Short mmCIF file of C-alpha atoms in Angstrom, two decimals:
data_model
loop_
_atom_site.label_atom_id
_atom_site.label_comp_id
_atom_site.label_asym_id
_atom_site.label_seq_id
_atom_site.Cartn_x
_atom_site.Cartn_y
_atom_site.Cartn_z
CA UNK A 1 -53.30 -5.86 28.61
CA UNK A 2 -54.83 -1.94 29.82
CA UNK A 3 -57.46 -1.32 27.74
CA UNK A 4 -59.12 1.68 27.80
CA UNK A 5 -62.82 2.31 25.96
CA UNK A 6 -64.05 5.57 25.63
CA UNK A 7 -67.79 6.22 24.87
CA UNK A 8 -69.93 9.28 25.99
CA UNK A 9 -71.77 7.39 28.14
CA UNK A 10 -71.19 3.66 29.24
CA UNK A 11 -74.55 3.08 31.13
CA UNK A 12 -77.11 4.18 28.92
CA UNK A 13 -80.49 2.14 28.96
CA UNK A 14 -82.48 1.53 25.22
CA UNK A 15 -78.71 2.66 23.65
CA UNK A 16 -77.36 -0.29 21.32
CA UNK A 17 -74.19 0.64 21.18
CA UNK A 18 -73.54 1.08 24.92
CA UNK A 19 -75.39 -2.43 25.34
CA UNK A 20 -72.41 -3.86 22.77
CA UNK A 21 -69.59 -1.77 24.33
CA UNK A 22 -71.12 -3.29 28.27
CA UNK A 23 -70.91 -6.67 26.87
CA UNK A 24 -67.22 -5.95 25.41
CA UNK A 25 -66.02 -5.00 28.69
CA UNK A 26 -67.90 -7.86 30.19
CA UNK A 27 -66.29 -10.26 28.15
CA UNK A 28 -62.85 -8.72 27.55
CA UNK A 29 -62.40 -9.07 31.72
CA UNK A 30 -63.51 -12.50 31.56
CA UNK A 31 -60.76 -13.19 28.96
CA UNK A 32 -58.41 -11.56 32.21
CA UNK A 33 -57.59 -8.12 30.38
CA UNK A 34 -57.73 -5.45 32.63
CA UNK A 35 -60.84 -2.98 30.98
CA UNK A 36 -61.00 1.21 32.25
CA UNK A 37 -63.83 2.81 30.56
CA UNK A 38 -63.60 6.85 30.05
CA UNK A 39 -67.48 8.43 29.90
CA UNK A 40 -69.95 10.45 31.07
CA UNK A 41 -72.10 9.74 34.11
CA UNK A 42 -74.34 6.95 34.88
CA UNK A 43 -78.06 8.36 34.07
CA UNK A 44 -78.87 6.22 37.88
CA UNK A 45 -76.85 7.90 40.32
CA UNK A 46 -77.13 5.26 42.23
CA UNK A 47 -75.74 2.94 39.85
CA UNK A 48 -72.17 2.25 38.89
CA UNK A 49 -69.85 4.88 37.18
CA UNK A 50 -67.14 4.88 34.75
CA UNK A 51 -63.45 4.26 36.17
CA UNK A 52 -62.39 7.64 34.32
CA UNK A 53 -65.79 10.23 35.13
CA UNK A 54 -66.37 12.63 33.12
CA UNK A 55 -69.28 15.24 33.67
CA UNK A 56 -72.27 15.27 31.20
CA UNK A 57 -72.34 17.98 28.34
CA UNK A 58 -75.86 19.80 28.89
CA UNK A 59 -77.05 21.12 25.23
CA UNK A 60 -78.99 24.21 25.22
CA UNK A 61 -82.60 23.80 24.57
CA UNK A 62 -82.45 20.62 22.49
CA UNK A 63 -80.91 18.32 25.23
CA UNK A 64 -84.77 16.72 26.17
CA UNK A 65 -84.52 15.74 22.56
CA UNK A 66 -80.83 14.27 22.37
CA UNK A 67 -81.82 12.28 25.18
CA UNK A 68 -85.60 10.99 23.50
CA UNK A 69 -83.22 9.66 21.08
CA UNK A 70 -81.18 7.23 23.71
CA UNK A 71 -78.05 9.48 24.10
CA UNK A 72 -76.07 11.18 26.12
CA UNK A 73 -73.11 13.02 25.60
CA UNK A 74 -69.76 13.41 28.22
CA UNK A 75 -67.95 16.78 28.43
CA UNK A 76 -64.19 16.70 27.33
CA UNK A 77 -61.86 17.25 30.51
CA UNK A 78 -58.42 17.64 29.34
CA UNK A 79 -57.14 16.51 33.19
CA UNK A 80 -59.73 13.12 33.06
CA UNK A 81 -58.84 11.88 29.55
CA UNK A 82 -55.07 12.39 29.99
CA UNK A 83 -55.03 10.21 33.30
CA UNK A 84 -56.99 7.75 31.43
CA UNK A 85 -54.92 7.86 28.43
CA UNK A 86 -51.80 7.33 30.77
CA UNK A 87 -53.21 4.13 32.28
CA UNK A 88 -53.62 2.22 29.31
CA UNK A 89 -51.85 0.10 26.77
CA UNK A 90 -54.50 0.76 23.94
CA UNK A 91 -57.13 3.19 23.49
CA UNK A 92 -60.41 1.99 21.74
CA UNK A 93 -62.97 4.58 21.02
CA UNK A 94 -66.47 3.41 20.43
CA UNK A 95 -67.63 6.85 18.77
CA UNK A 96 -66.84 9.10 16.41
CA UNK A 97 -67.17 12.18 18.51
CA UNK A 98 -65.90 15.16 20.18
CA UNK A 99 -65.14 13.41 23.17
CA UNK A 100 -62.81 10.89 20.88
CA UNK A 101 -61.04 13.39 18.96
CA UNK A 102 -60.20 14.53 21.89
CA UNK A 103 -58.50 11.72 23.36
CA UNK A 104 -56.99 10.71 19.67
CA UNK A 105 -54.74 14.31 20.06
CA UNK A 106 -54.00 12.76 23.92
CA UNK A 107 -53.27 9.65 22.68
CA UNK A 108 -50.70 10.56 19.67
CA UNK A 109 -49.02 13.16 22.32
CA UNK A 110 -48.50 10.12 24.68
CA UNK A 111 -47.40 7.55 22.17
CA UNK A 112 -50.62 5.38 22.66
CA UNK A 113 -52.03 2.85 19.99
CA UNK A 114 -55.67 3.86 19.28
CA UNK A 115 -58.48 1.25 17.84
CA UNK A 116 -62.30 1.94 16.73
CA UNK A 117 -65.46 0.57 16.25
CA UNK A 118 -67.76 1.70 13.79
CA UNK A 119 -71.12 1.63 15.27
CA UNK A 120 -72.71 4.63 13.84
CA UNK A 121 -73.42 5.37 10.03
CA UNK A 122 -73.98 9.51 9.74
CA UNK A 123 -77.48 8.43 8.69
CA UNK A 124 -78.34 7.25 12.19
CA UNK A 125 -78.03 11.12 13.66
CA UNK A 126 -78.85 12.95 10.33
CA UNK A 127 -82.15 11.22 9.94
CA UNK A 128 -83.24 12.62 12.94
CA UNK A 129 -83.06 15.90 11.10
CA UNK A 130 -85.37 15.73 8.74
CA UNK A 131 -84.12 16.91 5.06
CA UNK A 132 -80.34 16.57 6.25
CA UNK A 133 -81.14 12.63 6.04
CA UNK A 134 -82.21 13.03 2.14
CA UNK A 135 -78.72 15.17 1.72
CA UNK A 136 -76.37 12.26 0.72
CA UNK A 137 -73.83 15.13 0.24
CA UNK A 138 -73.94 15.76 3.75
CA UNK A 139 -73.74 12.46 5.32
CA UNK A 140 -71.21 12.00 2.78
CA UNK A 141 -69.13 14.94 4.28
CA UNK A 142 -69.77 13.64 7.86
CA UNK A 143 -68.55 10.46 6.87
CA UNK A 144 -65.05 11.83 5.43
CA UNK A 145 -65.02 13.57 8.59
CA UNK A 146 -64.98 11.22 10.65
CA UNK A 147 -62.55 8.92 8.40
CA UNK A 148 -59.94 12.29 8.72
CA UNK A 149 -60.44 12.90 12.41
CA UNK A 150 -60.96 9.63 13.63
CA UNK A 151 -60.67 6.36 11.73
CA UNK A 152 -57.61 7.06 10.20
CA UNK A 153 -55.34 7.95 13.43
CA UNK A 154 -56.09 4.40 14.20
CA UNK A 155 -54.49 1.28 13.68
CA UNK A 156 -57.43 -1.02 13.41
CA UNK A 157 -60.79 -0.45 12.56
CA UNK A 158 -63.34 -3.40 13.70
CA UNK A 159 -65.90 -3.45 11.15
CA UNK A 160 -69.24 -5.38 12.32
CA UNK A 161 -70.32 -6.07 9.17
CA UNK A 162 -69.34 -6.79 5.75
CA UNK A 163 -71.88 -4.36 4.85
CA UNK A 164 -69.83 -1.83 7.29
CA UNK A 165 -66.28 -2.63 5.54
CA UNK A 166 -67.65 -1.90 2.27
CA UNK A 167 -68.79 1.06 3.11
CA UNK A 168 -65.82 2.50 4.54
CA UNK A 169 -63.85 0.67 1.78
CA UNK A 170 -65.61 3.60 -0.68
CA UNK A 171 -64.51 6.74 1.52
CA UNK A 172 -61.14 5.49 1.21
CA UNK A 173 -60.61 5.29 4.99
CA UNK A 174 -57.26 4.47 4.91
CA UNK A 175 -56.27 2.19 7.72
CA UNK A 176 -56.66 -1.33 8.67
CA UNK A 177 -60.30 -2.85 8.29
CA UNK A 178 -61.69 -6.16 9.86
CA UNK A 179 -65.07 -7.55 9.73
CA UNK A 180 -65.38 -8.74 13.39
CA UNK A 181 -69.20 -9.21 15.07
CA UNK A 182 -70.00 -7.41 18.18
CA UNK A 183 -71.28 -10.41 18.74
CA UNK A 184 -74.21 -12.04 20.86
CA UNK A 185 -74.01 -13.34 24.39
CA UNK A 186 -74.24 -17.11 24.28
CA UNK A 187 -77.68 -17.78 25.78
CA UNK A 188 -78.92 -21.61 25.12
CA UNK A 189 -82.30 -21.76 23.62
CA UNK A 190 -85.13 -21.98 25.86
CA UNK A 191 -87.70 -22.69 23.32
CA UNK A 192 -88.66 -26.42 23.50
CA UNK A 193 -87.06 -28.91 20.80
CA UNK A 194 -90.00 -30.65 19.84
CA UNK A 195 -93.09 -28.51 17.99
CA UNK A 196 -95.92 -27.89 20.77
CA UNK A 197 -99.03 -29.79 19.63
CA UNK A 198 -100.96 -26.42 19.29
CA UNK A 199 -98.12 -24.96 16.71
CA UNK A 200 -100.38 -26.14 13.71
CA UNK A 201 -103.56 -24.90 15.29
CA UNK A 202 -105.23 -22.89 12.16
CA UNK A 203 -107.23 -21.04 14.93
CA UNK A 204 -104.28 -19.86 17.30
CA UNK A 205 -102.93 -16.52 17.52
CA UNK A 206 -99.46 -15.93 15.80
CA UNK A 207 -97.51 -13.81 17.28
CA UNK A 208 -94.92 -11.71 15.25
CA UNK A 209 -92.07 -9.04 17.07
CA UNK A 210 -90.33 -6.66 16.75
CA UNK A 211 -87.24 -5.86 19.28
CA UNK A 212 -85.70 -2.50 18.92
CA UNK A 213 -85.97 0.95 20.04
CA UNK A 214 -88.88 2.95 18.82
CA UNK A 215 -87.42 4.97 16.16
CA UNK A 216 -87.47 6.10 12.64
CA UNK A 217 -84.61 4.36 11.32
CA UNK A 218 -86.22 1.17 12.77
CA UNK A 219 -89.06 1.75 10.66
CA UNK A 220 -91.60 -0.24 12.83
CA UNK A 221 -94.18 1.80 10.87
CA UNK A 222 -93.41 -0.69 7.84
CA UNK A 223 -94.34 -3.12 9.85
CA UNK A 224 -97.37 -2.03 10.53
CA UNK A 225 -98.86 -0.58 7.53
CA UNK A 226 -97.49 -4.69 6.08
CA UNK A 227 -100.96 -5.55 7.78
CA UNK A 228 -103.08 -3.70 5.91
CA UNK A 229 -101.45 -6.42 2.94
CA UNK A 230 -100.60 -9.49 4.82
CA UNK A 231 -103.78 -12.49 4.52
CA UNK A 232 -102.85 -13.12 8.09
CA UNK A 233 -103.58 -9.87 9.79
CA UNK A 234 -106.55 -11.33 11.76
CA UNK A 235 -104.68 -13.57 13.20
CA UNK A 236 -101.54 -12.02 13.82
CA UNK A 237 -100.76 -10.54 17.67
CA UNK A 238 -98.13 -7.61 16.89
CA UNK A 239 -95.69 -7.28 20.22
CA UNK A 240 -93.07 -3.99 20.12
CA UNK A 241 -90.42 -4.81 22.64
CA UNK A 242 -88.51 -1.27 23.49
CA UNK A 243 -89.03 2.61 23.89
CA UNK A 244 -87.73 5.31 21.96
CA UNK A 245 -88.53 9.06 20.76
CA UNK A 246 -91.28 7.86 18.10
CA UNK A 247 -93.28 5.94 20.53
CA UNK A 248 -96.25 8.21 20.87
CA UNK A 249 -96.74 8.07 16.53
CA UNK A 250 -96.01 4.02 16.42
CA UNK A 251 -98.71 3.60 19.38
CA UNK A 252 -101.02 5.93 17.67
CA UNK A 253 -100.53 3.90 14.41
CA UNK A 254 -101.03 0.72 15.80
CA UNK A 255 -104.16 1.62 17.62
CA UNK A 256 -105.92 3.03 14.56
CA UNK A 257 -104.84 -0.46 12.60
CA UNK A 258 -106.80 -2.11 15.77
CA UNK A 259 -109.76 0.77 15.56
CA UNK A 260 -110.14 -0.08 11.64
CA UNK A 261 -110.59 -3.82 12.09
CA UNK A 262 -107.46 -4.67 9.91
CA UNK A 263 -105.72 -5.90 13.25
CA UNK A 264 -108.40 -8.20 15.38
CA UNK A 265 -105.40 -7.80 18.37
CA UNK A 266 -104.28 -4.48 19.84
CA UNK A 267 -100.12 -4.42 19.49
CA UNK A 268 -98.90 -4.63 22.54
CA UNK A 269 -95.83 -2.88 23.67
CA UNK A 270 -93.62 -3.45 26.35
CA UNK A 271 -90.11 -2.72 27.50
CA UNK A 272 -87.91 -5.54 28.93
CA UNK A 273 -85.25 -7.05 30.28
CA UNK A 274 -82.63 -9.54 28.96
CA UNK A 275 -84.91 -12.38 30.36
CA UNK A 276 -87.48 -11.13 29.08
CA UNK A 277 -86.57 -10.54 25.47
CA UNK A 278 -85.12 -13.84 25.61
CA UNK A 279 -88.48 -15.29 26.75
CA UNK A 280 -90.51 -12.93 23.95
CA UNK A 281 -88.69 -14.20 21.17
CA UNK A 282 -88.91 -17.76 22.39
CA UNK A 283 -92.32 -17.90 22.11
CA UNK A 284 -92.33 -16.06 19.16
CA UNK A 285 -93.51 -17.53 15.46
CA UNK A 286 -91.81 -14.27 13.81
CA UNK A 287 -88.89 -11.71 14.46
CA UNK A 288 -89.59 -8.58 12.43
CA UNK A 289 -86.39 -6.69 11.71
CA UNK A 290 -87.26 -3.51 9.21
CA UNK A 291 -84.38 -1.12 10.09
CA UNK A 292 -82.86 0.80 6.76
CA UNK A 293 -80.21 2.44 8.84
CA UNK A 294 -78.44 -0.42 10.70
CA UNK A 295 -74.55 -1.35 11.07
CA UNK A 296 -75.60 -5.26 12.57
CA UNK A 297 -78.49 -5.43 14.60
CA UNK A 298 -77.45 -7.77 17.51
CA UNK A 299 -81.48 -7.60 19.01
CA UNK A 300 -82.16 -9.80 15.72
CA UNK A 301 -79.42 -11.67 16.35
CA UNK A 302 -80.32 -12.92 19.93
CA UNK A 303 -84.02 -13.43 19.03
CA UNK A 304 -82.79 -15.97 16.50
CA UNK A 305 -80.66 -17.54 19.02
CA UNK A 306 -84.31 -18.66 20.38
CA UNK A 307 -84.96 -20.71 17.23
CA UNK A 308 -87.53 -17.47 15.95
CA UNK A 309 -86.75 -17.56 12.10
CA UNK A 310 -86.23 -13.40 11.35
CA UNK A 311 -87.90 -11.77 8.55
CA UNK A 312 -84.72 -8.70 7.47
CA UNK A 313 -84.91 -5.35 5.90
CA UNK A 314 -82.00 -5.24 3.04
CA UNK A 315 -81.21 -1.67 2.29
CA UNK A 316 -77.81 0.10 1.21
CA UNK A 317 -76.99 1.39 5.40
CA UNK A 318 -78.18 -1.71 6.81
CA UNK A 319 -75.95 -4.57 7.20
CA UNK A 320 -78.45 -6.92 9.51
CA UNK A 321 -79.65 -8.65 6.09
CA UNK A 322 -76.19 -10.62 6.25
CA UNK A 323 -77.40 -12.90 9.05
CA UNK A 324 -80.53 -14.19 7.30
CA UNK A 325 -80.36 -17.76 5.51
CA UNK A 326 -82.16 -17.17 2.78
CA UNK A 327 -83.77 -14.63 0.31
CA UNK A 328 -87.05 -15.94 2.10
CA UNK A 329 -85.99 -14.20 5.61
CA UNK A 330 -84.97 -10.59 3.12
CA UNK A 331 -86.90 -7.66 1.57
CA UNK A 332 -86.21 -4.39 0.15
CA UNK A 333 -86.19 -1.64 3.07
CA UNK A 334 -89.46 0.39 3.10
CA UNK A 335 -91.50 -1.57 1.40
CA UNK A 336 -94.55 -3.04 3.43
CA UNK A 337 -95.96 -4.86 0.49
CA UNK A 338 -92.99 -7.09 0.11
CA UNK A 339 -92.84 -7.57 4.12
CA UNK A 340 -96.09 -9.18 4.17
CA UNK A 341 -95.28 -11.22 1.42
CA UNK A 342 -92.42 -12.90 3.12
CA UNK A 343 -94.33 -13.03 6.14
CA UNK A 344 -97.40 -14.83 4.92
CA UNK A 345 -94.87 -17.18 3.69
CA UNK A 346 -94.00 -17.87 6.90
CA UNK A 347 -96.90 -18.01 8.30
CA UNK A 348 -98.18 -20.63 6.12
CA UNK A 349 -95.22 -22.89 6.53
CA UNK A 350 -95.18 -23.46 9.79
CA UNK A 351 -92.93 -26.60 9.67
CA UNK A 352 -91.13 -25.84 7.83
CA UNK A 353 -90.75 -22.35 9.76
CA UNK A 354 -89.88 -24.46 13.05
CA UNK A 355 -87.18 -26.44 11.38
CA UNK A 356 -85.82 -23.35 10.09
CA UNK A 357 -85.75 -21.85 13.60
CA UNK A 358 -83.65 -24.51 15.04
CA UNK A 359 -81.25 -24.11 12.12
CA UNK A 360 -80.98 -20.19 13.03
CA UNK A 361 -79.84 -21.73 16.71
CA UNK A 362 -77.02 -22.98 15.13
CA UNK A 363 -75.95 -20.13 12.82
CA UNK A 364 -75.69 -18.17 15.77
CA UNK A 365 -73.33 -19.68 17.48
CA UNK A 366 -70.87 -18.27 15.07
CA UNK A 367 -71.64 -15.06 16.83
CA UNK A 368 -70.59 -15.77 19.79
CA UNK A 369 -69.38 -12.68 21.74
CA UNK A 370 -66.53 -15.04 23.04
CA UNK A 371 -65.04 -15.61 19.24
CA UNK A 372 -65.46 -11.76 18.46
CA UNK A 373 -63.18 -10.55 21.88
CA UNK A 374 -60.65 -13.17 20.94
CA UNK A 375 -60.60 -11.34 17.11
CA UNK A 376 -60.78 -7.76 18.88
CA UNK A 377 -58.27 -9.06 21.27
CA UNK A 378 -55.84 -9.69 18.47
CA UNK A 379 -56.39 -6.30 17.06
CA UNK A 380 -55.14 -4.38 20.01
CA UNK A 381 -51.97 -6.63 20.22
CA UNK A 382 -51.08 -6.07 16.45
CA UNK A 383 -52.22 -2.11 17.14
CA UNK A 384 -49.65 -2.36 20.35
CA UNK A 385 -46.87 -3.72 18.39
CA UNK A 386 -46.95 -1.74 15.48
CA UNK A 387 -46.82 1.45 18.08
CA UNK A 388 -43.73 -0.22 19.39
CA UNK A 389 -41.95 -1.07 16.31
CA UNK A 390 -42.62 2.22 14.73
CA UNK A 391 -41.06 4.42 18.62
#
């Protein structure tokens, strides 16, 4: 099978959704498909670039500030997109953009069967905007926008999360829905089966993370300000793994909790690789999710492949809450009092916290990216015949 994905830009670094759409190609070759992806330029011009290249779209004045928030966007060449539409057998857009509007009108003119992912709730651009993100009308209208232009010229919609499917369910996008992971890579857990002999140690630092690009809608502000009502702030070593436009403000937060005593460790923040996150959360005695705009969250997800039990915002755009347990690993979004309850529960079950851990090991492995490209694989071969049946 010729599957094309189209995605503004295939190689951006700190971008979720081009980390889930690299590990779909990844994994779709493996399973001996033959994978084109249509984008925009490689930010590293010296690293690889998209089979079909499309230049980058430059926005006036506010493209420093499009990038800050880990995107980039491709320019629309009628020529490119048609050659790439040509090539395939299905067309699977991982936006709901210009660029794959686009390539929908290409696609119908050509005959091709189109797929999607939903990856993006209006909520993750519009709260970028200030008051817009308070404007349910509007998201609402972007969200019936997208279900006219984009979702419903496609055959099959892969929906990551049930959260996701009921969502779309209620704008009456009318076309085939399936709840289908992006699913984790299938890493074995590094972190050792039997508890260290220091894990009960009432003296030792614990060490709680957060994975995720610094940004609002990741709310790693709730996070903090939950130390200023958690009884284990003294001993608790904060660690922010990833970069993003609110970086400056979360640093500056953290710093004063430090300066003010309520934190006797300064956060630390880092940026790493897959090793390294895989290392971090292994280690780890708590993964700190507290996104309220979130369609699955697959950073959570791998940290708990490490046996680190997660503590999960549950909010109405936020679907991440799905993977937790229990009610124990779940609070209400944006609310730092109830975050430090669960964590001081935690925290002062530590056995029971490392027993948990290993079951989390387990539950993952119904993630596993493998099982999700053998569902999305079946979605482009029903999308392929029912483009046959109906020519």
């Amino acid at each position: 099978m010729k599957i094309l994905i189209v995605i503004n830009n295939f190689h951006m670094t700190g971008n979720g959704m081009a980390a889930s759409a690299r590990c779909t190609v990844k994994y779709l070759k493996e399973a001996g498909h033959e994978v084109r992806v249509l984008a925009g330029p490689n930010p590293d011009p010296k690293g690889p670039q998209p089979e079909f290249l499309l230049k980058e779209y430059v926005f006036p004045v506010v493209q420093p500030i499009v990038e800050a928030l880990g995107y980039h966007y491709a320019a629309s060449d009628k020529t490119v997109i048609t050659q790439a539409v040509e090539w395939a057998d299905v067309v699977h857009l991982e936006e709901p953009f210009i660029l794959e509007y686009k390539t929908i009108k290409i696609a119908e003119a050509l005959g091709k069967p189109l797929t999607a992912t939903y990856h993006i709730h209006p909520e993750n651009i519009t709260c970028h905007g200030g008051p817009l993100y308070h404007w349910n009308g509007f998201n609402s209208f972007l969200l019936r926008l997208a279900g006219k232009y984009i979702y419903n010229h496609c055959a099959a919609v892969q929906c990551p999360t049930e959260n996701v499917m009921e969502r779309m369910r209620r704008y009456h996008i009318d076309t085939h829905l399936e709840v289908i992971s992006n699913g984790v890579v299938p890493d074995d857990c590094i972190r050792p089966q039997e508890m260290p002999a220091d894990y009960l140690d009432p003296q030792r630092p614990l060490k709680v993370i957060y994975i995720g690009r610094l940004s609002g809608e990741k709310d790693q502000m709730t996070l903090l300000e939950s130390m200023r009502h958690s009884q284990y702030a003294q001993r608790i070593q904060l660690h922010f793994a990833g970069i993003g436009d609110k970086e400056k403000a979360i640093k500056e937060r953290a710093r004063k909790l430090y300066r003010e005593g309520v934190l006797k460790y300064p956060p630390v923040f880092t940026f790493e690789d897959r090793d390294g996150l895989r290392k971090l959360a292994a280690g780890a005695d708590l993964a700190v999710h507290c996104a309220f705009i979130e369609v699955e969250g697959l950073s959570i997800m791998e940290a708990m492949q490490q046996g680190v039990v997660p503590v999960i915002a549950e909010g109405r755009y936020s679907g991440t809450s799905q993977f937790a347990l229990d009610r124990r690993s779940i609070f209400p979004a944006r609310t730092p009092e109830a975050l430090a309850n669960r964590i001081d529960y935690w925290l002062s079950h530590p056995k029971e916290r490392w027993e948990t851990g290993q079951q989390y090991v387990q539950a993952m492995k119904a993630y596993d990216i493998r099982q999700s490209i053998a569902k999305l694989t079946a979605l482009f071969e029903r999308a392929i015949r029912e483009k046959s049946s109906s020519n």
